[in-house]
Short mmCIF file of C-alpha atoms and ligand atoms in Angstrom, two decimals:
data_model
loop_
_atom_site.label_atom_id
_atom_site.label_comp_id
_atom_site.label_asym_id
_atom_site.label_seq_id
_atom_site.Cartn_x
_atom_site.Cartn_y
_atom_site.Cartn_z
CA MET E 1 90.80 -52.67 -27.84
CA HIS E 2 94.63 -53.33 -28.21
CA ARG E 3 95.37 -49.72 -26.57
CA PHE E 4 94.13 -51.38 -23.31
CA ARG E 5 95.81 -54.33 -23.39
CA ASN E 6 98.95 -52.17 -22.30
CA ALA E 7 97.34 -49.72 -20.36
CA LEU E 8 95.82 -52.83 -18.43
CA ALA E 9 99.17 -54.82 -17.74
CA ALA E 10 100.22 -51.07 -16.66
CA LEU E 11 97.09 -49.52 -14.65
CA LEU E 12 96.09 -53.05 -12.94
CA VAL E 13 98.21 -55.06 -11.09
CA LEU E 14 99.32 -53.32 -8.12
CA ALA E 15 100.50 -55.81 -5.17
CA PRO E 16 104.07 -58.63 -5.95
CA ALA E 17 101.85 -62.13 -6.44
CA GLY E 18 102.80 -62.96 -2.13
CA ALA E 19 102.30 -59.64 -1.11
CA LEU E 20 98.34 -61.63 -0.73
CA ALA E 21 98.70 -64.62 1.15
CA GLN E 22 99.96 -61.92 4.19
CA ALA E 23 96.99 -59.80 4.72
CA PRO E 24 95.96 -59.19 7.91
CA ALA E 25 92.76 -60.36 9.66
CA PRO E 26 90.47 -57.38 9.74
CA ALA E 27 89.63 -55.73 12.57
CA PRO E 28 86.39 -55.40 14.91
CA LEU E 29 83.89 -52.58 12.68
CA PRO E 30 83.76 -49.67 15.30
CA PRO E 31 80.54 -48.00 16.49
CA LEU E 32 78.76 -47.47 13.21
CA ARG E 33 78.95 -43.73 11.98
CA PRO E 34 75.24 -41.20 11.68
CA ASP E 35 76.08 -41.58 8.18
CA GLN E 36 75.62 -45.23 7.83
CA VAL E 37 73.10 -45.99 10.69
CA ALA E 38 71.31 -44.18 7.45
CA PHE E 39 72.67 -46.24 5.17
CA ARG E 40 71.45 -49.61 6.48
CA ALA E 41 68.15 -48.18 7.09
CA ILE E 42 67.48 -48.24 3.43
CA TYR E 43 69.52 -51.37 2.78
CA GLN E 44 67.04 -52.64 5.52
CA GLU E 45 64.27 -51.20 3.69
CA LEU E 46 65.01 -51.90 0.01
CA VAL E 47 65.71 -56.11 1.88
CA GLU E 48 61.85 -56.33 3.47
CA THR E 49 60.30 -55.12 0.51
CA ASN E 50 59.72 -58.48 -1.55
CA THR E 51 60.43 -58.08 -4.89
CA THR E 52 60.06 -61.55 -6.98
CA LEU E 53 58.05 -62.06 -9.22
CA SER E 54 55.29 -64.77 -7.75
CA ALA E 55 54.93 -62.59 -4.57
CA GLY E 56 55.79 -59.21 -4.89
CA SER E 57 56.72 -55.52 -5.93
CA CYS E 58 59.47 -54.03 -7.55
CA THR E 59 56.66 -50.67 -8.02
CA ALA E 60 56.45 -50.63 -4.12
CA ALA E 61 60.20 -51.07 -3.47
CA ALA E 62 60.93 -48.40 -6.15
CA ALA E 63 58.57 -46.21 -4.78
CA LYS E 64 60.72 -46.31 -1.45
CA MET E 65 62.94 -45.37 -3.15
CA GLY E 66 61.43 -42.30 -4.71
CA ALA E 67 60.69 -40.81 -1.59
CA ARG E 68 63.35 -41.16 0.48
CA LEU E 69 64.66 -39.27 -2.58
CA LYS E 70 62.59 -36.85 -2.39
CA ALA E 71 62.24 -36.34 1.18
CA ALA E 72 66.21 -35.38 0.65
CA GLY E 73 65.33 -32.34 -1.73
CA PHE E 74 64.99 -34.30 -5.37
CA PRO E 75 61.69 -32.30 -7.00
CA ASP E 76 59.18 -33.92 -8.77
CA GLY E 77 60.97 -33.11 -12.16
CA ASP E 78 64.14 -34.78 -11.82
CA LEU E 79 61.92 -37.76 -10.43
CA THR E 80 60.54 -40.66 -13.41
CA TYR E 81 58.76 -43.50 -12.04
CA PHE E 82 57.89 -45.96 -14.60
CA ALA E 83 55.57 -49.18 -15.38
CA ASP E 84 54.59 -51.10 -18.31
CA PRO E 85 50.67 -50.92 -17.86
CA THR E 86 50.68 -55.03 -18.43
CA HIS E 87 53.43 -55.39 -16.29
CA PRO E 88 52.31 -52.71 -12.99
CA LYS E 89 54.25 -54.68 -9.77
CA ASP E 90 57.62 -55.08 -12.09
CA GLY E 91 58.05 -50.58 -12.05
CA GLY E 92 61.08 -48.32 -11.14
CA VAL E 93 62.12 -44.49 -10.80
CA VAL E 94 64.89 -42.30 -12.90
CA ALA E 95 66.42 -39.77 -10.29
CA ILE E 96 68.99 -37.27 -12.41
CA LEU E 97 70.49 -34.70 -10.37
CA ARG E 98 72.04 -32.15 -12.09
CA GLY E 99 75.90 -31.16 -12.35
CA SER E 100 77.10 -27.88 -12.21
CA ASP E 101 79.38 -28.12 -15.51
CA PRO E 102 77.54 -29.18 -18.54
CA LYS E 103 80.91 -29.98 -20.45
CA ALA E 104 81.66 -33.24 -16.71
CA ARG E 105 80.93 -36.68 -17.38
CA THR E 106 77.75 -37.71 -16.67
CA VAL E 107 77.81 -41.24 -14.93
CA LEU E 108 74.12 -43.90 -14.40
CA LEU E 109 73.73 -45.28 -10.96
CA LEU E 110 72.49 -48.62 -12.36
CA GLY E 111 70.56 -51.20 -9.99
CA HIS E 112 68.27 -54.17 -10.13
CA ILE E 113 65.57 -54.08 -7.28
CA ASP E 114 64.72 -57.98 -7.80
CA VAL E 115 65.31 -61.05 -6.50
CA VAL E 116 64.89 -64.57 -7.02
CA GLU E 117 62.69 -66.74 -5.64
CA ALA E 118 62.67 -67.26 -1.65
CA HIS E 119 60.58 -70.13 -0.36
CA ARG E 120 60.38 -69.51 3.59
CA GLU E 121 60.16 -72.77 4.74
CA ASP E 122 63.95 -73.85 2.58
CA TRP E 123 65.74 -71.07 4.24
CA THR E 124 67.17 -70.43 8.39
CA ARG E 125 66.27 -66.73 8.76
CA ASP E 126 62.74 -65.23 6.73
CA PRO E 127 63.98 -64.57 3.80
CA PHE E 128 62.81 -61.59 3.57
CA THR E 129 63.98 -59.93 6.95
CA LEU E 130 67.46 -58.36 6.97
CA VAL E 131 69.20 -60.72 10.57
CA GLU E 132 71.67 -59.30 11.04
CA GLU E 133 73.86 -62.07 13.05
CA ASN E 134 78.26 -63.27 13.49
CA GLY E 135 79.85 -60.66 11.22
CA TYR E 136 76.91 -61.52 7.90
CA PHE E 137 74.17 -59.57 6.46
CA TYR E 138 71.17 -62.69 6.09
CA GLY E 139 68.04 -61.78 3.44
CA ARG E 140 67.03 -62.49 -0.40
CA GLY E 141 69.32 -59.91 -2.11
CA ALA E 142 71.40 -59.10 0.75
CA SER E 143 74.27 -59.31 -1.79
CA ASP E 144 72.65 -59.90 -5.48
CA MET E 145 71.82 -56.95 -5.13
CA LYS E 146 69.72 -54.71 -2.74
CA SER E 147 73.85 -54.04 -0.97
CA ILE E 148 74.37 -52.01 -4.72
CA ASP E 149 71.19 -50.41 -4.89
CA ALA E 150 71.31 -49.13 -1.42
CA VAL E 151 74.88 -47.74 -1.70
CA TRP E 152 73.29 -45.80 -5.47
CA VAL E 153 70.44 -44.41 -3.09
CA ASP E 154 72.11 -43.52 -0.18
CA THR E 155 74.80 -41.81 -3.30
CA MET E 156 72.41 -39.65 -4.64
CA ILE E 157 70.58 -38.40 -0.65
CA ARG E 158 74.78 -37.66 0.19
CA LEU E 159 75.26 -35.13 -3.00
CA LYS E 160 71.85 -34.40 -3.11
CA GLN E 161 72.49 -32.77 0.60
CA ALA E 162 75.98 -31.64 -0.50
CA PRO E 163 76.82 -28.58 0.21
CA LYS E 164 77.61 -27.52 -3.71
CA PRO E 165 76.44 -30.47 -6.95
CA PRO E 166 78.48 -32.30 -7.79
CA LYS E 167 80.09 -31.04 -11.71
CA GLY E 168 78.86 -34.23 -13.71
CA THR E 169 75.75 -34.83 -13.67
CA LEU E 170 74.33 -38.57 -12.09
CA LYS E 171 71.31 -40.54 -13.44
CA LEU E 172 70.11 -43.24 -10.54
CA ALA E 173 68.15 -46.30 -13.06
CA LEU E 174 66.54 -48.82 -10.47
CA THR E 175 65.24 -51.94 -12.97
CA CYS E 176 63.70 -54.45 -12.35
CA GLY E 177 63.06 -57.91 -14.64
CA GLU E 178 66.97 -59.40 -14.06
CA GLU E 179 66.94 -62.14 -11.95
CA THR E 180 63.40 -63.34 -14.77
CA ASP E 181 63.36 -64.38 -18.09
CA GLY E 182 60.33 -63.26 -21.06
CA SER E 183 58.42 -60.71 -18.11
CA PHE E 184 59.67 -56.82 -18.13
CA ASN E 185 62.50 -55.82 -18.54
CA GLY E 186 62.86 -52.34 -16.95
CA ALA E 187 66.84 -51.18 -18.42
CA ASP E 188 65.89 -52.83 -22.09
CA TRP E 189 62.57 -50.62 -22.06
CA LEU E 190 64.81 -47.77 -21.22
CA ALA E 191 67.13 -47.43 -23.11
CA LYS E 192 64.69 -48.71 -25.84
CA ASN E 193 62.45 -46.13 -24.82
CA ARG E 194 63.45 -43.22 -22.77
CA PRO E 195 67.14 -43.85 -23.97
CA GLU E 196 67.80 -39.67 -22.24
CA LEU E 197 66.46 -41.23 -19.56
CA VAL E 198 70.14 -42.69 -18.84
CA ARG E 199 72.22 -41.65 -21.35
CA GLY E 200 75.07 -41.59 -19.88
CA ASP E 201 79.23 -42.06 -20.51
CA PHE E 202 78.99 -44.89 -18.80
CA GLY E 203 77.95 -47.17 -16.23
CA LEU E 204 78.49 -48.81 -12.84
CA ASN E 205 76.43 -51.50 -12.27
CA GLU E 206 76.36 -54.80 -10.82
CA GLY E 207 79.23 -57.76 -11.46
CA GLY E 208 82.30 -56.55 -9.63
CA GLY E 209 82.34 -55.95 -5.57
CA GLY E 210 86.29 -57.73 -4.70
CA ARG E 211 86.85 -61.94 -2.98
CA LEU E 212 87.99 -62.55 0.52
CA ASP E 213 89.39 -65.64 1.23
CA ASP E 214 88.02 -68.55 3.54
CA GLN E 215 89.60 -66.55 6.14
CA GLY E 216 88.09 -63.60 5.07
CA ARG E 217 90.65 -61.26 3.31
CA ARG E 218 90.75 -59.44 0.72
CA GLU E 219 92.99 -60.99 -2.16
CA THR E 220 90.83 -58.77 -4.27
CA LEU E 221 89.04 -55.86 -6.12
CA ALA E 222 86.98 -56.50 -9.35
CA VAL E 223 86.32 -54.40 -12.08
CA GLN E 224 83.97 -56.65 -14.23
CA VAL E 225 84.63 -55.59 -17.51
CA GLY E 226 82.82 -58.26 -20.06
CA GLU E 227 79.93 -60.90 -19.62
CA LYS E 228 80.18 -64.37 -20.52
CA ALA E 229 76.94 -64.61 -22.98
CA TYR E 230 73.48 -66.32 -21.16
CA GLN E 231 71.79 -68.91 -23.71
CA ASP E 232 68.91 -71.27 -23.05
CA TYR E 233 68.33 -75.00 -24.82
CA ARG E 234 65.39 -76.78 -25.22
CA VAL E 235 66.28 -80.13 -25.26
CA THR E 236 63.51 -82.57 -26.43
CA VAL E 237 62.65 -86.30 -27.59
CA THR E 238 59.41 -87.41 -28.42
CA ASN E 239 57.82 -90.87 -28.27
CA PRO E 240 55.26 -91.78 -29.88
CA GLY E 241 53.97 -93.17 -25.93
CA GLY E 242 51.56 -95.97 -25.18
CA HIS E 243 50.12 -97.83 -21.81
CA SER E 244 52.79 -97.96 -18.74
CA SER E 245 51.41 -101.77 -17.71
CA ARG E 246 53.91 -102.51 -21.56
CA PRO E 247 57.38 -100.66 -20.99
CA ARG E 248 59.77 -100.32 -23.86
CA PRO E 249 63.79 -99.87 -25.03
CA ASP E 250 62.56 -96.85 -26.03
CA ASN E 251 61.42 -94.53 -24.06
CA ALA E 252 61.75 -91.01 -24.07
CA ILE E 253 62.24 -89.89 -19.83
CA TYR E 254 66.16 -92.51 -20.38
CA GLN E 255 66.23 -91.39 -24.09
CA LEU E 256 66.44 -87.02 -22.49
CA ALA E 257 68.14 -88.74 -19.63
CA GLU E 258 71.36 -90.31 -21.77
CA ALA E 259 71.81 -87.02 -23.15
CA LEU E 260 71.65 -84.54 -20.26
CA LEU E 261 74.36 -87.06 -19.06
CA LYS E 262 77.19 -86.77 -22.43
CA VAL E 263 75.57 -82.98 -21.52
CA ARG E 264 77.24 -83.64 -18.15
CA GLY E 265 80.35 -85.50 -18.27
CA TYR E 266 80.79 -82.59 -21.66
CA ALA E 267 83.76 -79.98 -20.90
CA PHE E 268 83.65 -76.84 -23.60
CA PRO E 269 86.97 -76.51 -24.58
CA MET E 270 88.66 -74.60 -21.88
CA LYS E 271 90.79 -70.80 -23.01
CA LEU E 272 91.96 -67.46 -21.41
CA SER E 273 91.32 -63.66 -22.44
CA ASP E 274 93.34 -60.94 -21.98
CA THR E 275 90.78 -60.42 -19.04
CA THR E 276 90.11 -62.69 -17.67
CA ARG E 277 94.26 -63.60 -17.19
CA ALA E 278 93.96 -60.69 -15.58
CA ALA E 279 91.39 -62.42 -13.54
CA LEU E 280 93.38 -65.26 -12.42
CA ALA E 281 96.83 -63.91 -11.80
CA PRO E 282 96.09 -63.43 -7.91
CA ARG E 283 94.30 -67.16 -7.84
CA ALA E 284 97.21 -69.11 -9.55
CA GLU E 285 99.52 -67.50 -6.98
CA ARG E 286 97.03 -69.77 -4.64
CA ALA E 287 99.69 -72.64 -3.95
CA ASP E 288 97.11 -75.21 -4.25
CA PRO E 289 95.50 -77.72 -6.58
CA ALA E 290 93.38 -75.30 -8.44
CA GLY E 291 95.98 -72.62 -8.14
CA LEU E 292 98.45 -74.71 -9.11
CA ALA E 293 97.13 -76.14 -11.37
CA LEU E 294 96.22 -73.28 -13.47
CA LYS E 295 100.16 -71.65 -13.14
CA ARG E 296 100.52 -74.19 -15.16
CA PHE E 297 98.00 -73.44 -18.18
CA PHE E 298 98.33 -69.93 -17.65
CA ALA E 299 102.93 -71.24 -18.30
CA ASN E 300 100.72 -73.69 -21.41
CA PRO E 301 97.34 -73.35 -22.91
CA ALA E 302 97.83 -76.23 -24.93
CA ASP E 303 97.94 -78.30 -20.96
CA LEU E 304 93.98 -78.71 -20.98
CA GLU E 305 95.18 -81.66 -18.31
CA ALA E 306 96.29 -78.53 -15.59
CA ALA E 307 92.97 -76.91 -17.08
CA ARG E 308 90.96 -79.43 -16.13
CA ALA E 309 92.42 -80.10 -12.79
CA ALA E 310 92.58 -76.23 -12.06
CA ALA E 311 88.40 -76.02 -13.65
CA ALA E 312 88.17 -78.76 -10.62
CA ASP E 313 86.59 -75.10 -7.78
CA VAL E 314 84.07 -74.25 -9.30
CA SER E 315 84.86 -69.52 -9.59
CA ILE E 316 87.77 -70.54 -11.61
CA ASN E 317 85.56 -73.41 -14.21
CA ALA E 318 82.71 -70.92 -14.16
CA VAL E 319 85.68 -68.60 -16.66
CA LEU E 320 87.42 -70.30 -18.40
CA HIS E 321 85.68 -71.74 -21.25
CA THR E 322 81.24 -71.48 -22.03
CA ASN E 323 79.70 -73.99 -20.07
CA CYS E 324 76.25 -75.14 -19.89
CA VAL E 325 73.66 -77.72 -16.98
CA ALA E 326 70.63 -78.73 -17.00
CA THR E 327 67.97 -76.35 -15.17
CA LEU E 328 64.55 -77.53 -15.48
CA LEU E 329 63.62 -80.96 -16.66
CA ALA E 330 59.45 -82.18 -17.35
CA ALA E 331 58.09 -84.85 -18.75
CA GLY E 332 55.04 -87.40 -18.98
CA HIS E 333 51.46 -86.68 -19.88
CA ALA E 334 49.99 -88.97 -16.98
CA PRO E 335 51.61 -91.73 -13.95
CA ASN E 336 50.20 -94.45 -16.28
CA ALA E 337 51.82 -93.71 -19.58
CA LEU E 338 54.72 -93.85 -21.72
CA ALA E 339 56.03 -90.16 -22.16
CA GLN E 340 55.23 -88.84 -25.16
CA ARG E 341 57.26 -86.17 -24.21
CA ALA E 342 60.38 -85.31 -22.30
CA THR E 343 61.96 -81.75 -22.81
CA ALA E 344 64.90 -80.69 -20.86
CA ASN E 345 65.64 -76.93 -20.00
CA VAL E 346 70.22 -76.02 -20.88
CA ASN E 347 71.42 -73.13 -19.27
CA CYS E 348 75.12 -72.19 -20.90
CA ARG E 349 76.69 -69.22 -20.32
CA ILE E 350 78.86 -68.91 -23.79
CA PHE E 351 82.52 -67.70 -23.97
CA PRO E 352 82.92 -63.82 -25.40
CA GLY E 353 83.63 -65.18 -29.03
CA GLU E 354 82.05 -68.20 -29.38
CA SER E 355 77.96 -68.65 -31.30
CA VAL E 356 75.29 -69.20 -29.87
CA GLU E 357 74.92 -71.47 -32.77
CA GLN E 358 78.32 -73.03 -32.49
CA THR E 359 77.64 -73.74 -28.86
CA ARG E 360 74.23 -75.66 -30.01
CA GLN E 361 75.85 -77.21 -32.47
CA ALA E 362 78.30 -78.47 -29.70
CA LEU E 363 75.37 -80.45 -28.19
CA VAL E 364 73.67 -82.14 -30.74
CA GLY E 365 77.48 -83.88 -30.94
CA VAL E 366 78.06 -84.53 -27.45
CA ILE E 367 74.54 -86.00 -27.74
CA ALA E 368 74.83 -87.80 -31.06
CA ASP E 369 71.27 -89.25 -31.12
CA PRO E 370 69.29 -87.58 -33.34
CA ALA E 371 66.17 -88.09 -32.04
CA VAL E 372 67.40 -85.39 -29.08
CA LYS E 373 66.49 -81.72 -31.20
CA VAL E 374 68.55 -79.26 -29.49
CA GLU E 375 66.47 -75.81 -29.93
CA ALA E 376 68.19 -72.16 -28.62
CA THR E 377 65.36 -70.40 -26.98
CA ASP E 378 64.34 -66.69 -28.13
CA PRO E 379 67.13 -64.82 -26.94
CA ASP E 380 66.06 -62.48 -24.68
CA LYS E 381 69.56 -61.42 -23.88
CA PRO E 382 71.31 -59.30 -26.52
CA LEU E 383 74.88 -60.68 -27.35
CA ALA E 384 77.62 -57.84 -24.90
CA VAL E 385 79.43 -55.34 -25.56
CA PRO E 386 82.92 -55.82 -23.35
CA PRO E 387 82.52 -52.32 -22.92
CA PRO E 388 86.39 -50.68 -23.08
CA LEU E 389 89.36 -50.10 -20.21
CA ASP E 390 89.36 -46.87 -20.71
CA PRO E 391 92.25 -45.40 -18.29
CA ALA E 392 89.24 -42.41 -17.61
CA VAL E 393 87.64 -44.77 -15.55
CA ILE E 394 90.12 -47.40 -14.11
CA GLY E 395 92.14 -44.58 -12.73
CA PRO E 396 90.17 -42.49 -10.21
CA MET E 397 89.35 -47.20 -9.42
CA LYS E 398 92.53 -47.49 -8.03
CA ALA E 399 92.82 -44.60 -6.98
CA VAL E 400 90.17 -44.77 -4.31
CA ALA E 401 91.83 -48.35 -3.79
CA ALA E 402 94.71 -46.89 -2.77
CA LYS E 403 92.87 -45.08 -0.41
CA HIS E 404 90.41 -48.06 1.20
CA PHE E 405 91.90 -51.95 0.26
CA PRO E 406 95.85 -50.89 0.19
CA ALA E 407 97.35 -53.05 -1.30
CA VAL E 408 95.15 -55.23 -2.84
CA PRO E 409 95.27 -56.11 -6.24
CA LEU E 410 92.06 -54.27 -8.27
CA VAL E 411 92.52 -56.84 -11.54
CA PRO E 412 88.89 -57.15 -14.64
CA SER E 413 86.81 -59.59 -14.30
CA MET E 414 84.60 -62.18 -17.00
CA ALA E 415 81.36 -62.06 -15.15
CA ALA E 416 80.08 -65.82 -15.32
CA GLY E 417 76.58 -64.68 -15.09
CA ALA E 418 74.97 -62.08 -16.94
CA SER E 419 73.25 -58.51 -16.05
CA ASP E 420 71.08 -55.86 -17.14
CA ALA E 421 75.11 -54.31 -18.76
CA VAL E 422 74.36 -55.73 -22.09
CA TYR E 423 71.20 -53.98 -23.04
CA PHE E 424 73.25 -50.70 -23.25
CA GLY E 425 74.62 -51.31 -25.62
CA GLN E 426 71.36 -50.60 -27.26
CA ILE E 427 72.75 -46.90 -26.88
CA HIS E 428 76.09 -47.66 -27.78
CA MET E 429 77.48 -47.07 -23.82
CA PRO E 430 79.82 -48.88 -21.55
CA ILE E 431 78.32 -50.13 -18.48
CA TYR E 432 80.92 -51.26 -15.64
CA GLY E 433 80.60 -53.10 -12.49
CA VAL E 434 81.58 -51.47 -10.19
CA PRO E 435 83.77 -52.77 -7.48
CA GLY E 436 83.87 -52.14 -3.69
CA ILE E 437 81.72 -55.02 -2.31
CA MET E 438 83.54 -58.47 -1.25
CA GLY E 439 81.88 -61.49 -1.26
CA ASP E 440 82.93 -64.68 0.32
CA PRO E 441 84.67 -67.85 -1.97
CA ASP E 442 81.41 -69.26 -1.45
CA GLY E 443 79.22 -67.20 -3.75
CA ASN E 444 77.48 -66.14 -0.37
CA GLY E 445 74.51 -67.81 -1.88
CA VAL E 446 73.61 -65.60 -4.08
CA HIS E 447 70.04 -67.20 -6.02
CA GLY E 448 70.04 -70.06 -3.53
CA LEU E 449 69.78 -70.26 0.36
CA ASN E 450 69.70 -68.22 2.78
CA GLU E 451 72.73 -65.37 0.71
CA ARG E 452 74.87 -62.97 3.68
CA LEU E 453 76.98 -60.72 2.87
CA ARG E 454 79.69 -59.76 5.24
CA VAL E 455 78.60 -56.28 7.24
CA ARG E 456 82.56 -55.06 7.05
CA SER E 457 82.00 -56.28 3.28
CA LEU E 458 78.87 -53.78 3.42
CA TYR E 459 80.18 -50.96 4.69
CA GLU E 460 83.41 -50.84 3.13
CA GLY E 461 82.28 -51.14 -0.14
CA ARG E 462 79.66 -48.74 0.62
CA ASP E 463 82.57 -46.09 1.74
CA TYR E 464 85.36 -47.17 -1.26
CA MET E 465 82.02 -46.58 -3.40
CA PHE E 466 81.41 -43.37 -2.35
CA ASP E 467 84.70 -41.74 -2.71
CA LEU E 468 84.39 -42.84 -6.55
CA VAL E 469 81.02 -41.71 -7.62
CA LYS E 470 82.42 -38.76 -5.86
CA ALA E 471 85.55 -38.71 -8.06
CA TYR E 472 83.63 -39.16 -11.19
CA ALA E 473 81.03 -36.74 -10.29
CA GLY E 474 84.11 -33.75 -9.58
CA ALA E 475 81.83 -33.75 -5.80
CA SER E 476 83.52 -32.55 -3.12
ZN1 ZN P 1 71.63 -59.06 -9.81
#
């Protein structure tokens, strides 16, 4: 890794610190080009195909994208549909665009087509209708990650229809199961069962993108190189229970609640890695309280007061250390009985270099109640292997950025969330979070209500990603 650290310093930080704040307000979008109209139809079809676990079908979405690829000229032999018989709705598709030069690189374009649940009654608009309003696209998956899925399908179609095939081979894998634990994960299944369909020199996935400031001005482009490990812990309290007309001081629900409040109050040790220091550098230039504190922490990593002040910004806090939060609760067996069991799910995002067991022991130490059991649930995700900062991958990202996003720094980022990239460690294949589509500071409602994406971010990101893939594949 050492060799790349210096390359990183040389490669990535493009713009001097002060240049960021003055980014001009973006010009209004010109009327759509015909290729953008065709692209928008793919995006709309994806967003409007419900792919939630509860009510949707990834298999249906994959079939629709496969039909578009076939119509564009992909022979049946280069389209592979896959689904597990026990999960018929969690299927996916792999498409291969064979290059003309067997010595050229093979690149995988990876995208999960499933989305997090969304309830119509909670949203302002129907989450499964693509709505374009005030410069935003709204819909479940508008940002995570049907935007990138649509760009990938569109890219494969355009390069398939190009006068000459690319030199390098391109593979597209649209998979299900990224957003849900314990169901069928297509990326994992492909890596385990059909590695030849997805194997390449490297892959591009979600997790990168870029960041706008709260005025919509471009702040950074991001290439994701690594992610925190995803781990759930079951926290359980049991109690003899009894009749609720005779409450006692010992109570499973209150005991669990006290334990969770301690978890809430605990901050895991804050630290910087090469990747997070580089990723946060632009943020430390912003003269707000969190930015100024971050700058102090950069200067003195032992200044924990500064770190805590910087962590007041939730985006900074997400990458400064391991984070754990209670996400699910279950307790009691009858309304008229004292609870005999109270259980919570505590979801942790573990900082690279820290282990699942270390984190469990930290939780036990914080709770400091031997009657409260803390167990790591079966790790359903392998540990992420950070991809190398390979100049042959990062170089083109930078070069294409200079054309599309002049003066915007390209920074490495460590994702706070987990992605399907973790499954490609099994076949020793580095996966990068692709830069290009810039998000808002508030997180665009991803996994939450009224998920949205700036129209400009999508079309500009698409143009960048198309040129980037062309650069990798040696396509003209
Ligand atoms: Zn996602």
